[in-house]
Amino acid sequence: MPNLSAELSTVVVVGSGIAGASAAQTLRSEGFRGRVVLIGDEPALPYRRPTVSKDFLSGATAAEKTTLKPDSFWEEREIELITGATAVGLDTGRKRLTLSSGETLQFSALLLATGGKARRLDGVSGANVFTLRSMADADSLRASIRRTGSLLVIGGGLIGCEVAATARSLGAEVTVLERDPSLLSRIVPPEVSTMIASLHAENDVDVCTDVALSSLDVSDDGSARAVADDGRSWNAGTVLVSVGTVPEVTLAVAAGLRVHNGITVDGQFRTSADGVYAAGDAANIPGARDDERYRSEHWNGAQAQGIAAAQSILGKPTPFTDVPWGWSNQYGHTVQFAGATRFDDDYVIRGSIADRDFTAVAVREGMPVGVIAVGRPKDLRTVRTMIARGGAVDRAALADESVALTDVLAGEREGRVAAAR
Ligand SMILES: Cc1cc2nc3c(=O)[nH]c(=O)nc-3n(C[C@H](O)[C@H](O)[C@H](O)COP(=O)(O)OP(=O)(O)OC[C@H]3O[C@@H](n4cnc5c(N)ncnc54)[C@H](O)[C@@H]3O)c2cc1C
């Protein structure tokens, strides 16, 4: 493997979210002395996006408390942070990036860390209809919730559920409309969905499932009326459309890069163009198995990818074996999840879902492939290690609370060693 770092003079990072910021930081911590430019189209310093649906939306945390690092951090490391600037043109042949200001930047390597954007619903728009991705979105949404006192959330996924909980803390009447039969059905089993629905019910959120929306009308005064195919209807002053995330690939597509549900990269975060890399929510990366690819939509995954991409740019690639994981906070409960679960997975439960203190391990073909935990961060870490390691797991031991999960993990290791002898 040639050491490319000798040929590098300028690394440009597009997108100053956690993936881009972590990459810029890693370039320096790994000893790169050339020019590092970090470009973000948002006006703020890089910040913790997960606060956007939680304490920043509620108003409990001020904008300056959400920043990843103070301004001085970037200056001291000689990372040229350009905020409020959009990269609008990428010439991969000439290795040149154009900004909306008309400025051009020559690069030896470029990282696309452009993240994602909220999916929109065709024909659904209006003064009080919002999507949520940025602090600016949260400012507008918060103001509308306060002004109107009622919120209709379309989409009962992670962000929809979090915003519902936050809006209750703002005193709003909240209704959640979910197309599927249960909340968060793409990532948690039905029992956990039921538990989350009961949390919302206890907090006076009206959760409506199996909703096939036939219309959403926004009147001139901003109030909205949603009608479902089966005749049910709802009125609210504010509407949040929270129906998923799509990768931000505008620049990549225009530059002719290979894109399929995100910017396609190999195991070293290299795109189809020489010297151009991608990481974070915008990237579609190889999974653990040869036939698997995925796009992470979680904070820690984007951070890990940014770090790994920077190492790769410096000619020091390491195998990327991260088991993706994320978390959600609702009404003071933290739900953590990891791995790649499917709706048809079989779960082994440790603890009690009803008591909101459990670890649910998804087991497929005898192997742990995913986990959901409430109030058990240590369990989550241990099961992530099991998933990364692969191999069969002892289901009875997994379910038995008297056996520590670390012992289950150690037992599996011993079993594998014994089997190999
Ligand atoms: C409301 C909300 C709550 C969340 N909560 C959680 C949570 O609790 N737990 C969790 O694990 N994950 C959570 N996530 C997901 C997590 O925040 C993302 O996975 C993570 O931020 C992705 O990081 P990223 O750097 O890849 O992209 P982003 O954070 O999207 O950053 C990309 C940046 O690039 C900018 N950009 C895009 N195109 C250009 C361009 N052409 N020129 C310049 N700049 C550009 C974007 O504006 C953005 O600032 C949440 C996400 C949202 C939206």
Coordinates of C-alpha atoms and ligand atoms in Angstrom, one line a residue:
M1 CA 0.0 0.0 0.0
P2 CA 1.7 3.3 -1.1
N3 CA 1.8 6.0 1.5
L4 CA -0.3 8.7 -0.2
S5 CA 0.3 11.3 2.5
A6 CA 3.5 12.4 0.8
E7 CA 1.5 13.5 -2.2
L8 CA -1.1 15.4 -0.2
S9 CA -1.0 19.1 0.1
T10 CA -4.6 20.1 0.5
V11 CA -7.6 18.1 1.9
V12 CA -11.0 19.7 1.5
V13 CA -13.9 18.4 3.5
V14 CA -17.4 19.3 2.3
G15 CA -19.9 19.2 5.2
S16 CA -19.1 20.3 8.7
G17 CA -21.4 17.8 10.5
I18 CA -19.9 15.1 12.8
A19 CA -18.4 13.1 9.9
G20 CA -16.7 16.1 8.3
A21 CA -15.6 17.6 11.6
S22 CA -14.2 14.3 12.9
A23 CA -12.3 13.8 9.6
A24 CA -10.7 17.3 9.7
Q25 CA -9.8 16.7 13.3
T26 CA -8.3 13.3 12.6
L27 CA -6.2 14.6 9.7
R28 CA -4.4 16.8 12.3
S29 CA -4.3 14.3 15.1
E30 CA -2.7 11.8 12.7
G31 CA 0.0 14.4 11.9
F32 CA -1.0 15.8 8.5
R33 CA 0.6 19.2 8.1
G34 CA -0.9 20.3 4.8
R35 CA -3.9 22.5 4.3
V36 CA -7.2 21.4 5.7
V37 CA -10.4 23.2 4.7
L38 CA -13.7 22.3 6.3
I39 CA -16.7 23.8 4.5
G40 CA -20.3 23.9 5.9
D41 CA -23.4 25.5 4.4
E42 CA -24.9 26.1 7.8
P43 CA -24.0 29.4 9.6
A44 CA -23.2 27.7 12.9
L45 CA -20.0 26.1 14.1
P46 CA -20.2 22.3 13.9
Y47 CA -22.8 21.2 16.4
R48 CA -24.5 18.2 18.0
R49 CA -27.3 17.5 15.6
P50 CA -29.2 15.0 17.9
T51 CA -30.1 18.0 20.2
V52 CA -32.2 19.4 17.3
S53 CA -35.1 17.2 18.2
K54 CA -34.5 17.2 21.9
D55 CA -33.0 19.8 24.3
F56 CA -32.3 22.4 21.6
L57 CA -35.9 22.1 20.3
S58 CA -37.3 22.4 23.8
G59 CA -35.2 25.5 24.4
A60 CA -33.5 23.9 27.4
T61 CA -30.1 24.1 25.6
A62 CA -28.9 27.3 23.9
A63 CA -27.3 27.1 20.5
E64 CA -23.8 27.9 21.9
K65 CA -24.0 24.9 24.2
T66 CA -24.6 22.5 21.3
T67 CA -21.3 23.2 19.5
L68 CA -18.9 20.3 19.1
K69 CA -15.8 22.5 19.8
P70 CA -15.2 26.2 20.4
D71 CA -14.1 28.4 17.5
S72 CA -10.5 28.4 19.0
F73 CA -10.3 24.6 18.5
W74 CA -10.3 24.9 14.7
E75 CA -8.0 27.9 14.7
E76 CA -5.4 26.2 16.9
R77 CA -5.3 23.2 14.6
E78 CA -5.1 25.4 11.6
I79 CA -8.3 23.9 10.2
E80 CA -9.8 26.5 7.8
L81 CA -13.4 26.3 8.8
I82 CA -15.7 28.1 6.3
T83 CA -19.3 28.3 7.5
G84 CA -22.3 29.5 5.5
A85 CA -20.7 28.3 2.3
T86 CA -22.2 25.8 -0.1
A87 CA -20.0 23.7 -2.4
V88 CA -21.8 23.9 -5.8
G89 CA -19.4 22.4 -8.3
L90 CA -17.0 19.5 -8.2
D91 CA -14.6 18.8 -11.0
T92 CA -13.0 15.5 -10.1
G93 CA -10.7 15.4 -13.1
R94 CA -9.1 18.8 -12.3
K95 CA -9.6 18.3 -8.6
R96 CA -11.3 21.5 -8.1
L97 CA -14.3 22.5 -5.9
T98 CA -16.4 25.6 -6.5
L99 CA -18.3 27.4 -3.8
S100 CA -21.5 29.4 -4.1
S101 CA -19.4 32.6 -3.6
G102 CA -17.6 31.7 -6.8
E103 CA -14.4 30.9 -5.0
T104 CA -12.6 27.8 -6.2
L105 CA -10.4 25.4 -4.2
Q106 CA -7.8 23.1 -5.6
F107 CA -7.5 19.9 -3.6
S108 CA -5.3 16.8 -3.5
A109 CA -8.1 14.8 -1.7
L110 CA -11.7 15.7 -1.0
L111 CA -14.1 14.2 1.5
L112 CA -17.9 14.5 0.8
A113 CA -19.5 14.5 4.2
T114 CA -22.7 16.2 3.1
G115 CA -25.0 14.2 5.4
G116 CA -28.7 13.8 4.8
K117 CA -31.9 15.9 4.4
A118 CA -35.4 15.3 5.5
R119 CA -37.6 13.4 3.1
R120 CA -40.6 15.5 2.0
L121 CA -44.1 14.5 1.1
D122 CA -45.3 15.5 -2.4
G123 CA -47.8 18.3 -2.3
V124 CA -47.5 18.8 1.5
S125 CA -46.4 22.3 2.2
G126 CA -47.6 25.5 3.9
A127 CA -46.6 28.2 6.3
N128 CA -46.9 25.9 9.4
V129 CA -45.6 22.7 7.8
F130 CA -42.0 21.8 8.7
T131 CA -39.3 19.2 8.3
L132 CA -36.5 18.9 10.8
R133 CA -32.8 18.6 10.2
S134 CA -31.0 21.7 11.4
M135 CA -30.9 24.1 14.2
A136 CA -32.6 26.7 11.9
D137 CA -35.4 24.2 11.3
A138 CA -35.8 23.7 15.0
D139 CA -36.0 27.4 15.7
S140 CA -38.9 27.7 13.2
L141 CA -40.6 24.6 14.5
R142 CA -40.4 25.6 18.1
A143 CA -41.8 29.1 17.4
S144 CA -44.7 27.6 15.5
I145 CA -45.4 25.0 18.2
R146 CA -45.4 27.8 20.8
R147 CA -47.6 30.0 18.7
T148 CA -50.2 27.4 17.7
G149 CA -50.2 25.1 20.8
S150 CA -50.8 22.0 18.7
L151 CA -48.7 19.7 16.6
L152 CA -49.5 16.9 14.1
V153 CA -46.5 14.7 13.5
I154 CA -46.6 12.7 10.3
G155 CA -44.4 9.7 10.7
G156 CA -43.8 7.7 13.9
G157 CA -40.1 7.1 13.5
L158 CA -37.3 8.1 15.8
I159 CA -37.4 11.8 15.0
G160 CA -41.2 12.0 15.0
C161 CA -41.4 10.3 18.4
E162 CA -38.7 12.5 19.9
V163 CA -40.3 15.7 18.6
A164 CA -43.7 14.5 20.0
A165 CA -42.1 14.1 23.4
T166 CA -40.4 17.5 23.2
A167 CA -43.5 19.2 22.0
R168 CA -45.3 17.8 25.1
S169 CA -42.7 19.5 27.2
L170 CA -43.6 22.7 25.5
G171 CA -47.2 22.2 26.5
A172 CA -48.6 21.4 23.0
E173 CA -51.4 19.0 22.2
V174 CA -49.7 16.3 20.1
T175 CA -50.9 13.7 17.6
V176 CA -48.7 11.2 15.8
L177 CA -49.8 9.7 12.6
E178 CA -48.0 6.5 11.6
R179 CA -48.6 4.6 8.3
D180 CA -47.5 1.2 9.8
P181 CA -49.3 -0.8 12.4
S182 CA -46.8 0.3 15.1
L183 CA -44.3 3.0 16.0
L184 CA -40.6 2.5 15.0
S185 CA -41.5 -0.7 13.3
R186 CA -38.5 -0.7 11.0
I187 CA -36.0 -0.9 14.0
V188 CA -37.8 -2.4 17.0
P189 CA -39.9 -5.6 17.6
P190 CA -43.6 -5.2 18.3
E191 CA -43.3 -5.5 22.1
V192 CA -40.9 -2.6 22.1
S193 CA -43.1 -0.6 19.9
T194 CA -46.0 -1.2 22.3
M195 CA -43.8 0.0 25.2
I196 CA -42.9 3.2 23.3
A197 CA -46.5 3.8 22.4
S198 CA -47.5 3.4 26.0
L199 CA -44.9 6.0 27.0
H200 CA -46.5 8.4 24.6
A201 CA -50.0 7.6 25.8
E202 CA -49.0 8.2 29.4
N203 CA -47.8 11.6 28.3
D204 CA -51.1 12.4 26.5
V205 CA -49.8 12.0 23.0
D206 CA -52.5 10.7 20.7
V207 CA -50.7 7.9 18.6
C208 CA -52.7 6.8 15.6
T209 CA -51.4 3.9 13.6
D210 CA -52.4 2.3 10.2
V211 CA -52.9 5.8 8.9
A212 CA -53.1 6.1 5.1
L213 CA -53.2 9.8 4.6
S214 CA -55.5 10.9 1.7
S215 CA -55.1 14.6 2.1
L216 CA -53.5 17.3 4.2
D217 CA -54.9 20.8 3.7
V218 CA -53.3 23.9 5.1
S219 CA -55.6 26.9 5.2
D220 CA -54.5 30.5 4.8
D221 CA -54.3 31.0 8.6
G222 CA -51.8 28.1 8.7
S223 CA -54.0 25.6 10.4
A224 CA -54.0 22.1 8.9
R225 CA -56.4 19.3 8.5
A226 CA -55.3 15.8 7.7
V227 CA -57.7 13.1 6.4
A228 CA -57.0 9.4 6.2
D229 CA -58.4 6.9 3.7
D230 CA -60.6 5.4 6.3
G231 CA -62.3 8.7 7.1
R232 CA -60.4 9.6 10.3
S233 CA -59.3 13.3 10.5
W234 CA -57.2 15.5 12.6
N235 CA -56.7 19.3 13.0
A236 CA -53.6 21.1 14.2
G237 CA -51.8 24.4 14.1
T238 CA -48.4 23.0 13.3
V239 CA -47.4 20.0 11.2
L240 CA -44.1 18.2 11.2
V241 CA -43.4 15.9 8.3
S242 CA -41.0 13.3 9.6
V243 CA -41.0 10.5 7.1
G244 CA -37.3 9.6 6.9
T245 CA -34.0 10.9 5.6
V246 CA -32.5 10.9 2.2
P247 CA -28.8 11.3 1.5
E248 CA -27.5 14.7 0.3
V249 CA -25.9 13.7 -3.0
T250 CA -26.5 16.7 -5.2
L251 CA -22.9 17.5 -5.6
A252 CA -21.9 13.9 -6.1
V253 CA -24.5 13.3 -8.7
A254 CA -23.5 16.4 -10.7
A255 CA -19.9 15.3 -10.5
G256 CA -20.8 12.0 -12.0
L257 CA -19.9 9.9 -9.0
R258 CA -21.5 6.5 -8.5
V259 CA -24.5 7.0 -6.3
H260 CA -27.1 4.4 -5.1
N261 CA -28.9 5.2 -1.9
G262 CA -25.9 7.4 -1.0
I263 CA -22.5 7.9 -2.4
T264 CA -21.1 4.5 -3.1
V265 CA -17.7 3.9 -1.4
D266 CA -15.5 0.9 -0.9
G267 CA -14.1 -0.3 2.4
Q268 CA -11.7 2.6 2.5
F269 CA -14.3 5.3 1.9
R270 CA -13.1 5.9 -1.7
T271 CA -15.8 6.9 -4.2
S272 CA -15.7 6.1 -7.9
A273 CA -13.5 9.2 -8.5
D274 CA -9.8 9.2 -7.7
G275 CA -8.9 11.2 -4.6
V276 CA -12.6 11.7 -3.7
Y277 CA -13.9 10.1 -0.5
A278 CA -17.3 10.0 1.2
A279 CA -18.4 9.3 4.8
G280 CA -21.3 9.7 7.2
D281 CA -25.1 9.8 6.4
A282 CA -24.3 10.6 2.7
A283 CA -22.2 7.5 2.1
N284 CA -23.3 4.0 1.2
I285 CA -20.7 1.7 2.7
P286 CA -19.9 -2.0 2.5
G287 CA -21.4 -4.0 5.5
A288 CA -19.9 -6.9 7.4
R289 CA -20.9 -9.5 4.7
D290 CA -19.7 -9.2 1.1
D291 CA -23.2 -8.9 -0.3
E292 CA -24.3 -6.2 2.3
R293 CA -24.1 -2.4 1.9
Y294 CA -25.8 0.2 4.2
R295 CA -26.1 3.8 4.9
S296 CA -25.8 4.8 8.6
E297 CA -28.2 7.4 9.9
H298 CA -26.7 7.6 13.4
W299 CA -24.3 10.0 15.1
N300 CA -21.6 7.5 16.2
G301 CA -21.5 5.8 12.9
A302 CA -21.0 9.1 11.1
Q303 CA -18.2 10.0 13.5
A304 CA -16.5 6.6 13.2
Q305 CA -16.7 6.9 9.4
G306 CA -15.2 10.4 9.3
I307 CA -12.3 9.2 11.4
A308 CA -11.7 6.1 9.2
A309 CA -12.0 8.1 6.0
A310 CA -9.4 10.6 7.2
Q311 CA -7.0 7.7 8.0
S312 CA -7.7 6.3 4.5
I313 CA -6.9 9.7 2.9
L314 CA -3.6 9.6 4.7
G315 CA -2.8 6.2 3.3
K316 CA -3.4 4.5 6.6
P317 CA -6.6 2.6 6.0
T318 CA -7.8 0.3 8.8
P319 CA -10.6 -2.3 8.2
F320 CA -13.9 -0.7 9.1
T321 CA -15.7 -3.2 11.3
D322 CA -18.0 -0.7 13.1
V323 CA -21.3 -2.3 14.2
P324 CA -23.6 0.7 13.7
W325 CA -25.5 1.9 16.7
G326 CA -27.7 4.8 17.7
W327 CA -29.9 6.1 20.5
S328 CA -33.1 8.0 21.1
N329 CA -34.3 9.9 24.1
Q330 CA -38.0 10.1 24.9
Y331 CA -39.4 11.3 28.2
G332 CA -36.2 10.6 30.0
H333 CA -35.8 7.1 28.7
T334 CA -32.9 6.3 26.5
V335 CA -33.4 3.6 23.8
Q336 CA -30.2 2.3 22.3
F337 CA -30.0 0.0 19.3
A338 CA -27.2 -1.5 17.3
G339 CA -26.6 -3.9 14.3
A340 CA -29.0 -4.5 11.5
T341 CA -32.3 -5.8 12.6
R342 CA -35.2 -7.0 10.3
F343 CA -38.9 -7.1 11.0
D344 CA -38.8 -10.9 10.9
D345 CA -35.9 -11.3 13.4
D346 CA -36.4 -13.5 16.5
Y347 CA -35.6 -11.7 19.8
V348 CA -34.1 -13.1 23.0
I349 CA -35.2 -10.8 25.9
R350 CA -33.1 -10.1 29.0
G351 CA -35.0 -8.2 31.7
S352 CA -38.5 -6.8 31.3
I353 CA -39.8 -4.7 28.5
A354 CA -42.9 -3.8 30.6
D355 CA -40.6 -2.4 33.3
R356 CA -38.6 -0.5 30.6
D357 CA -35.4 -2.2 31.7
F358 CA -34.3 -4.8 29.1
T359 CA -31.9 -5.9 26.4
A360 CA -33.6 -7.5 23.3
V361 CA -31.1 -9.4 21.2
A362 CA -32.1 -10.1 17.6
V363 CA -30.9 -13.6 16.7
R364 CA -30.8 -14.8 13.1
E365 CA -29.6 -18.3 12.1
G366 CA -28.3 -18.7 15.7
M367 CA -26.2 -15.6 15.6
P368 CA -26.7 -12.2 17.2
V369 CA -27.3 -9.6 14.5
G370 CA -28.9 -6.7 16.4
V371 CA -29.8 -5.4 19.8
I372 CA -32.2 -2.9 21.4
A373 CA -31.7 -1.9 25.0
V374 CA -33.4 0.5 27.4
G375 CA -31.4 1.5 30.5
R376 CA -28.6 -0.9 29.8
P377 CA -25.6 0.7 28.0
K378 CA -23.2 -1.9 29.1
D379 CA -25.3 -4.7 27.6
L380 CA -25.4 -2.8 24.4
R381 CA -21.6 -2.6 24.2
T382 CA -21.2 -6.3 25.0
V383 CA -23.8 -7.4 22.4
R384 CA -22.1 -5.1 19.8
T385 CA -18.9 -7.0 20.4
M386 CA -20.8 -10.3 20.0
I387 CA -22.2 -9.1 16.7
A388 CA -18.8 -7.9 15.5
R389 CA -17.2 -11.2 16.4
G390 CA -20.0 -13.3 14.7
G391 CA -20.7 -16.9 15.5
A392 CA -23.5 -18.7 17.3
V393 CA -24.8 -17.6 20.7
D394 CA -26.2 -19.6 23.6
R395 CA -29.8 -18.4 23.7
A396 CA -30.6 -19.8 27.1
A397 CA -27.5 -18.0 28.6
L398 CA -28.4 -14.9 26.8
A399 CA -31.9 -14.8 28.3
D400 CA -30.7 -15.8 31.8
E401 CA -30.2 -12.6 33.9
S402 CA -28.1 -14.6 36.5
V403 CA -25.4 -15.1 33.8
A404 CA -23.5 -11.8 33.1
L405 CA -23.5 -10.9 29.4
T406 CA -19.8 -10.6 29.5
D407 CA -19.7 -14.3 30.6
V408 CA -21.9 -15.2 27.7
L409 CA -19.4 -13.5 25.4
A410 CA -16.5 -15.1 27.1
G411 CA -18.2 -18.5 27.0
E412 CA -18.7 -18.1 23.2
R413 CA -15.0 -17.3 22.8
E414 CA -14.1 -20.4 24.9
G415 CA -16.5 -22.5 22.9
R416 CA -14.9 -21.3 19.6
V417 CA -11.4 -22.0 20.9
A418 CA -12.5 -25.5 22.1
A419 CA -14.2 -26.2 18.7
A420 CA -11.1 -25.1 16.9
R421 CA -8.9 -27.6 18.8
Ligands
LIG1 C1 -33.3 15.9 14.4 C2 -32.3 14.8 14.5 C3 -32.1 14.1 15.6 C4 -31.1 13.0 15.7 N1 -31.0 12.3 16.8 C5 -30.1 11.3 16.9 C6 -29.9 10.6 18.1 O1 -30.5 10.8 19.1 N2 -28.9 9.6 18.0 C7 -28.2 9.3 16.9 O2 -27.4 8.3 16.9 N3 -28.4 9.9 15.8 C8 -29.3 11.0 15.7 N4 -29.5 11.7 14.6 C9 -28.7 11.3 13.4 C10 -27.4 12.0 13.4 O3 -27.5 13.3 13.8 C11 -26.7 11.9 12.0 O4 -26.6 10.5 11.7 C12 -25.4 12.6 11.9 O5 -25.6 14.0 12.2 C13 -24.8 12.5 10.5 O6 -23.7 13.2 10.4 P1 -23.0 13.7 9.0 O7 -21.8 14.5 9.4 O8 -22.9 12.5 8.1 O9 -24.1 14.6 8.3 P2 -24.9 15.9 8.8 O10 -25.0 16.0 10.3 O11 -26.1 16.0 8.1 O12 -23.9 17.0 8.3 C14 -23.7 17.3 7.0 C15 -23.5 18.8 6.8 O13 -23.1 19.1 5.5 C16 -23.8 20.2 5.0 N5 -23.8 20.2 3.6 C17 -24.5 19.4 2.7 N6 -24.2 19.7 1.5 C18 -23.3 20.7 1.5 C19 -22.6 21.4 0.4 N7 -22.8 21.2 -0.8 N8 -21.8 22.4 0.8 C20 -21.5 22.7 2.1 N9 -22.1 22.0 3.1 C21 -23.0 21.0 2.8 C22 -25.1 20.1 5.7 O14 -25.9 21.3 5.7 C23 -24.7 19.6 7.1 O15 -24.4 20.8 7.9 C24 -30.4 12.7 14.5 C25 -30.6 13.4 13.3 C26 -31.6 14.4 13.3 C27 -31.8 15.2 12.0

